[in-house]
Amino acid sequence: MNITGQTILITGGGTGIGRALAEALHARGAQVIITGRREDVLKDTVAANPGMAWAALDVADAEAIPAFAARLVKDHPGLNAVIHNAGIMKVEDLKAQPFDLATVDATIATNLLGPIRLTAALLPHLQAQPTATIMTVTSGLAFVPLAATPTYNATKAGLHSWTESLRHQLRDTAIEVLELAPPGVATDLMPGHAENPNSMPLADYTAEVIGLIERGDTPRGEILVERVKPLRFAEANGYEAVFEMLNG
């Protein structure tokens, strides 16, 4: 994925990993458009990064996506990359009575259906570009689950699988399909993450990711910092030990 001169949409770009990536890509010469549910957060991010653009979208709102995509490509005809970063992560007690299916529905709609629907809406435009990139943001938990967040893990595992299928189906096109799989990073994705000493500092994570992208160090189309590799390759290198380490 080239950075300089690219026009990149980042969902969930107002906070956390999304904002950090948006700012790093913007600083390296990309035209960045961030989107998310909260306009105040988007406006604050853009105000801190002159030249960045924003547009509000809740990726869980299926009916809003087609109109958003049409408006986006009209306003930014050079759009040639999308980073599907928006996500939610919540603890769930599967034994609870009554069980809260609202959390399940919201997590699936945001983390899995959102990227699928937005890709479908943008794909005709991206296919018309000389080169383009679709990047999904999954998680190390796609490969070894954190038992406390079952639906989150499932959506990320599903998105990983979907990304592999998308990459294969687009293999003869000019669209590059990448998967960014973070470890635990010090953000506010879930309460306690930012303060957890085991979370990777956001600045360190962002710098390592940008370095991998700039070097083209994306084997199998995956962008993997060193700290996520024990999770990514647990199946081959001792799954049970990694699962026990993660879940205790």
Tab-separated table of C-alpha atoms in Angstrom:
chain	number	residue	atom	x	y	z
A	1	MET	CA	0.000	0.000	0.000
A	2	ASN	CA	1.426	3.332	-1.036
A	3	ILE	CA	0.706	6.235	1.321
A	4	THR	CA	1.743	9.502	-0.304
A	5	GLY	CA	-0.917	10.862	-2.623
A	6	GLN	CA	-3.532	8.280	-1.658
A	7	THR	CA	-7.092	9.197	-0.654
A	8	ILE	CA	-8.010	7.009	2.307
A	9	LEU	CA	-11.263	6.538	4.214
A	10	ILE	CA	-10.825	5.363	7.823
A	11	THR	CA	-13.887	4.246	9.751
A	12	GLY	CA	-13.762	4.844	13.490
A	13	GLY	CA	-11.112	7.434	12.717
A	14	GLY	CA	-11.831	9.815	15.559
A	15	THR	CA	-10.428	7.781	18.447
A	16	GLY	CA	-7.945	5.081	19.355
A	17	ILE	CA	-6.105	3.136	16.672
A	18	GLY	CA	-8.220	4.765	13.959
A	19	ARG	CA	-7.203	8.279	14.918
A	20	ALA	CA	-3.561	7.301	15.360
A	21	LEU	CA	-3.454	5.738	11.892
A	22	ALA	CA	-5.321	8.680	10.391
A	23	GLU	CA	-2.836	11.156	11.822
A	24	ALA	CA	0.193	9.101	10.790
A	25	LEU	CA	-1.063	8.629	7.221
A	26	HIS	CA	-2.075	12.288	6.989
A	27	ALA	CA	1.403	13.357	8.130
A	28	ARG	CA	2.923	11.263	5.341
A	29	GLY	CA	0.986	12.946	2.558
A	30	ALA	CA	-2.239	10.966	2.246
A	31	GLN	CA	-5.605	12.687	1.902
A	32	VAL	CA	-7.476	11.190	4.852
A	33	ILE	CA	-11.227	11.155	5.427
A	34	ILE	CA	-12.326	9.929	8.847
A	35	THR	CA	-15.782	8.728	9.717
A	36	GLY	CA	-17.599	7.626	12.833
A	37	ARG	CA	-20.781	8.063	14.833
A	38	ARG	CA	-19.788	11.092	16.945
A	39	GLU	CA	-19.436	14.343	15.042
A	40	ASP	CA	-17.763	16.145	17.950
A	41	VAL	CA	-14.917	13.626	18.033
A	42	LEU	CA	-14.473	13.789	14.263
A	43	LYS	CA	-14.413	17.589	14.298
A	44	ASP	CA	-11.837	17.641	17.092
A	45	THR	CA	-9.574	15.277	15.155
A	46	VAL	CA	-9.839	17.275	11.945
A	47	ALA	CA	-9.232	20.549	13.791
A	48	ALA	CA	-5.988	19.105	15.126
A	49	ASN	CA	-4.949	17.956	11.637
A	50	PRO	CA	-5.566	20.706	9.049
A	51	GLY	CA	-6.389	19.277	5.643
A	52	MET	CA	-8.003	16.118	6.997
A	53	ALA	CA	-11.703	15.644	6.157
A	54	TRP	CA	-14.594	14.027	8.001
A	55	ALA	CA	-18.050	12.615	7.332
A	56	ALA	CA	-20.388	11.093	9.908
A	57	LEU	CA	-21.497	7.462	9.573
A	58	ASP	CA	-22.654	4.747	11.918
A	59	VAL	CA	-21.435	1.622	10.106
A	60	ALA	CA	-24.049	-0.409	11.983
A	61	ASP	CA	-26.787	1.503	10.136
A	62	ALA	CA	-27.320	-0.603	7.010
A	63	GLU	CA	-29.703	1.885	5.407
A	64	ALA	CA	-27.237	4.778	5.751
A	65	ILE	CA	-24.307	3.108	4.014
A	66	PRO	CA	-25.338	3.341	0.312
A	67	ALA	CA	-26.116	7.062	0.535
A	68	PHE	CA	-22.912	7.682	2.494
A	69	ALA	CA	-20.828	5.857	-0.128
A	70	ALA	CA	-22.442	7.777	-2.993
A	71	ARG	CA	-21.809	11.104	-1.280
A	72	LEU	CA	-18.264	10.127	-0.370
A	73	VAL	CA	-17.145	9.282	-3.900
A	74	LYS	CA	-18.839	12.427	-5.203
A	75	ASP	CA	-16.979	14.602	-2.711
A	76	HIS	CA	-13.718	12.618	-2.999
A	77	PRO	CA	-13.532	11.146	-6.524
A	78	GLY	CA	-9.902	10.148	-5.978
A	79	LEU	CA	-10.813	7.777	-3.139
A	80	ASN	CA	-8.744	4.645	-3.585
A	81	ALA	CA	-8.384	3.126	-0.135
A	82	VAL	CA	-10.602	2.212	2.787
A	83	ILE	CA	-9.523	1.051	6.243
A	84	HIS	CA	-12.336	-0.730	8.087
A	85	ASN	CA	-11.337	0.159	11.634
A	86	ALA	CA	-14.623	0.902	13.460
A	87	GLY	CA	-15.368	-1.634	16.158
A	88	ILE	CA	-16.867	-2.254	19.570
A	89	MET	CA	-15.746	-4.694	22.258
A	90	LYS	CA	-17.823	-5.619	25.281
A	91	VAL	CA	-17.625	-8.190	28.048
A	92	GLU	CA	-20.482	-10.718	27.964
A	93	ASP	CA	-21.650	-13.265	30.512
A	94	LEU	CA	-23.039	-16.132	28.437
A	95	LYS	CA	-24.621	-17.632	31.568
A	96	ALA	CA	-26.606	-14.496	32.421
A	97	GLN	CA	-30.384	-14.711	32.577
A	98	PRO	CA	-31.799	-12.967	30.714
A	99	PHE	CA	-28.935	-12.855	28.230
A	100	ASP	CA	-28.324	-9.479	26.570
A	101	LEU	CA	-28.701	-10.136	22.840
A	102	ALA	CA	-28.552	-6.394	22.158
A	103	THR	CA	-24.790	-6.491	22.707
A	104	VAL	CA	-24.479	-9.393	20.278
A	105	ASP	CA	-26.516	-7.607	17.612
A	106	ALA	CA	-24.596	-4.332	17.956
A	107	THR	CA	-21.196	-6.030	17.870
A	108	ILE	CA	-21.994	-8.073	14.767
A	109	ALA	CA	-23.555	-5.094	12.989
A	110	THR	CA	-20.541	-2.880	13.675
A	111	ASN	CA	-17.585	-5.241	13.485
A	112	LEU	CA	-18.625	-7.645	10.740
A	113	LEU	CA	-21.639	-6.437	8.769
A	114	GLY	CA	-20.335	-2.866	8.670
A	115	PRO	CA	-17.166	-3.690	6.711
A	116	ILE	CA	-19.026	-6.097	4.437
A	117	ARG	CA	-21.750	-3.587	3.605
A	118	LEU	CA	-19.398	-0.642	3.152
A	119	THR	CA	-17.077	-2.672	0.925
A	120	ALA	CA	-20.039	-3.697	-1.231
A	121	ALA	CA	-21.078	-0.058	-1.585
A	122	LEU	CA	-17.576	1.188	-2.461
A	123	LEU	CA	-16.303	-1.719	-4.546
A	124	PRO	CA	-17.534	-0.488	-7.963
A	125	HIS	CA	-15.727	2.819	-7.409
A	126	LEU	CA	-12.549	1.147	-6.141
A	127	GLN	CA	-12.502	-1.232	-9.106
A	128	ALA	CA	-12.487	1.768	-11.433
A	129	GLN	CA	-9.283	3.165	-9.877
A	130	PRO	CA	-5.828	2.411	-11.332
A	131	THR	CA	-4.852	0.938	-7.963
A	132	ALA	CA	-6.770	0.608	-4.705
A	133	THR	CA	-6.558	-0.887	-1.225
A	134	ILE	CA	-9.110	-2.431	1.115
A	135	MET	CA	-7.799	-2.973	4.640
A	136	THR	CA	-9.737	-4.703	7.396
A	137	VAL	CA	-8.776	-4.337	11.050
A	138	THR	CA	-9.284	-7.645	12.814
A	139	SER	CA	-7.516	-8.651	16.056
A	140	GLY	CA	-5.149	-11.147	17.548
A	141	LEU	CA	-8.324	-12.418	19.237
A	142	ALA	CA	-9.507	-13.657	15.833
A	143	PHE	CA	-7.003	-16.492	16.337
A	144	VAL	CA	-7.160	-17.100	20.102
A	145	PRO	CA	-10.323	-15.884	21.858
A	146	LEU	CA	-10.524	-13.856	25.014
A	147	ALA	CA	-13.329	-15.808	26.681
A	148	ALA	CA	-14.789	-12.690	28.327
A	149	THR	CA	-15.605	-11.096	24.939
A	150	PRO	CA	-17.076	-13.953	22.876
A	151	THR	CA	-18.996	-12.009	20.249
A	152	TYR	CA	-16.110	-9.620	19.634
A	153	ASN	CA	-13.777	-12.573	19.052
A	154	ALA	CA	-16.284	-14.199	16.716
A	155	THR	CA	-16.730	-11.078	14.606
A	156	LYS	CA	-12.985	-10.651	14.235
A	157	ALA	CA	-12.523	-14.313	13.297
A	158	GLY	CA	-15.331	-13.933	10.778
A	159	LEU	CA	-13.793	-10.762	9.361
A	160	HIS	CA	-10.435	-12.520	9.005
A	161	SER	CA	-12.049	-15.327	7.034
A	162	TRP	CA	-14.082	-12.893	4.912
A	163	THR	CA	-10.939	-10.877	4.152
A	164	GLU	CA	-9.155	-13.967	2.881
A	165	SER	CA	-12.071	-14.731	0.568
A	166	LEU	CA	-12.188	-11.124	-0.648
A	167	ARG	CA	-8.449	-11.178	-1.354
A	168	HIS	CA	-8.798	-14.366	-3.387
A	169	GLN	CA	-11.765	-13.083	-5.387
A	170	LEU	CA	-9.959	-9.808	-6.172
A	171	ARG	CA	-6.616	-11.433	-6.956
A	172	ASP	CA	-6.835	-10.558	-10.673
A	173	THR	CA	-7.785	-6.919	-10.060
A	174	ALA	CA	-5.783	-3.834	-9.119
A	175	ILE	CA	-7.201	-3.902	-5.569
A	176	GLU	CA	-4.845	-4.919	-2.791
A	177	VAL	CA	-6.571	-6.539	0.199
A	178	LEU	CA	-4.797	-6.227	3.540
A	179	GLU	CA	-5.609	-7.343	7.077
A	180	LEU	CA	-4.306	-5.461	10.108
A	181	ALA	CA	-4.500	-7.652	13.230
A	182	PRO	CA	-3.638	-5.679	16.391
A	183	PRO	CA	-2.682	-7.112	19.776
A	184	GLY	CA	-4.080	-5.475	22.885
A	185	VAL	CA	-3.315	-1.762	22.453
A	186	ALA	CA	-3.603	1.000	25.056
A	187	THR	CA	-6.820	2.643	23.830
A	188	ASP	CA	-10.319	3.106	25.238
A	189	LEU	CA	-11.798	0.294	23.118
A	190	MET	CA	-12.754	-1.378	26.391
A	191	PRO	CA	-12.548	-0.122	29.996
A	192	GLY	CA	-9.097	-0.728	31.424
A	193	HIS	CA	-7.267	-1.197	28.119
A	194	ALA	CA	-5.578	2.195	28.224
A	195	GLU	CA	-4.251	1.590	31.755
A	196	ASN	CA	-3.371	-2.093	31.356
A	197	PRO	CA	0.421	-2.505	31.571
A	198	ASN	CA	0.130	-5.455	29.180
A	199	SER	CA	-1.386	-3.262	26.457
A	200	MET	CA	0.999	-2.096	23.745
A	201	PRO	CA	1.485	1.694	23.836
A	202	LEU	CA	-0.514	3.279	21.029
A	203	ALA	CA	2.381	5.356	19.706
A	204	ASP	CA	4.637	2.286	19.536
A	205	TYR	CA	1.943	0.276	17.805
A	206	THR	CA	1.262	2.969	15.224
A	207	ALA	CA	4.953	3.475	14.440
A	208	GLU	CA	5.494	-0.254	13.914
A	209	VAL	CA	2.419	-0.578	11.693
A	210	ILE	CA	3.371	2.393	9.531
A	211	GLY	CA	6.872	0.992	9.186
A	212	LEU	CA	5.505	-2.358	7.997
A	213	ILE	CA	3.240	-0.633	5.473
A	214	GLU	CA	6.013	1.587	4.130
A	215	ARG	CA	8.366	-1.383	3.715
A	216	GLY	CA	5.664	-3.514	2.138
A	217	ASP	CA	6.235	-6.075	4.893
A	218	THR	CA	2.808	-7.700	4.569
A	219	PRO	CA	3.254	-11.448	4.017
A	220	ARG	CA	-0.014	-13.146	3.030
A	221	GLY	CA	-1.518	-9.656	2.987
A	222	GLU	CA	-1.332	-9.454	6.796
A	223	ILE	CA	0.117	-6.564	8.809
A	224	LEU	CA	1.419	-8.078	12.036
A	225	VAL	CA	3.448	-6.312	14.713
A	226	GLU	CA	5.741	-8.568	16.719
A	227	ARG	CA	3.501	-8.538	19.803
A	228	VAL	CA	0.546	-10.096	17.984
A	229	LYS	CA	2.467	-12.989	16.446
A	230	PRO	CA	2.071	-15.373	19.428
A	231	LEU	CA	-1.700	-15.098	18.954
A	232	ARG	CA	-1.633	-15.200	15.149
A	233	PHE	CA	0.508	-18.332	15.032
A	234	ALA	CA	-0.734	-20.064	18.188
A	235	GLU	CA	-2.385	-22.855	16.211
A	236	ALA	CA	1.017	-23.885	14.902
A	237	ASN	CA	3.092	-23.104	17.974
A	238	GLY	CA	1.103	-24.283	21.000
A	239	TYR	CA	-2.498	-23.136	21.082
A	240	GLU	CA	-3.421	-24.446	24.523
A	241	ALA	CA	-0.569	-22.608	26.233
A	242	VAL	CA	-1.460	-19.329	24.554
A	243	PHE	CA	-5.151	-19.765	25.362
A	244	GLU	CA	-4.308	-20.416	29.024
A	245	MET	CA	-1.980	-17.406	29.138
A	246	LEU	CA	-4.718	-15.194	27.731
A	247	ASN	CA	-7.580	-16.514	29.827
A	248	GLY	CA	-5.878	-17.752	32.946
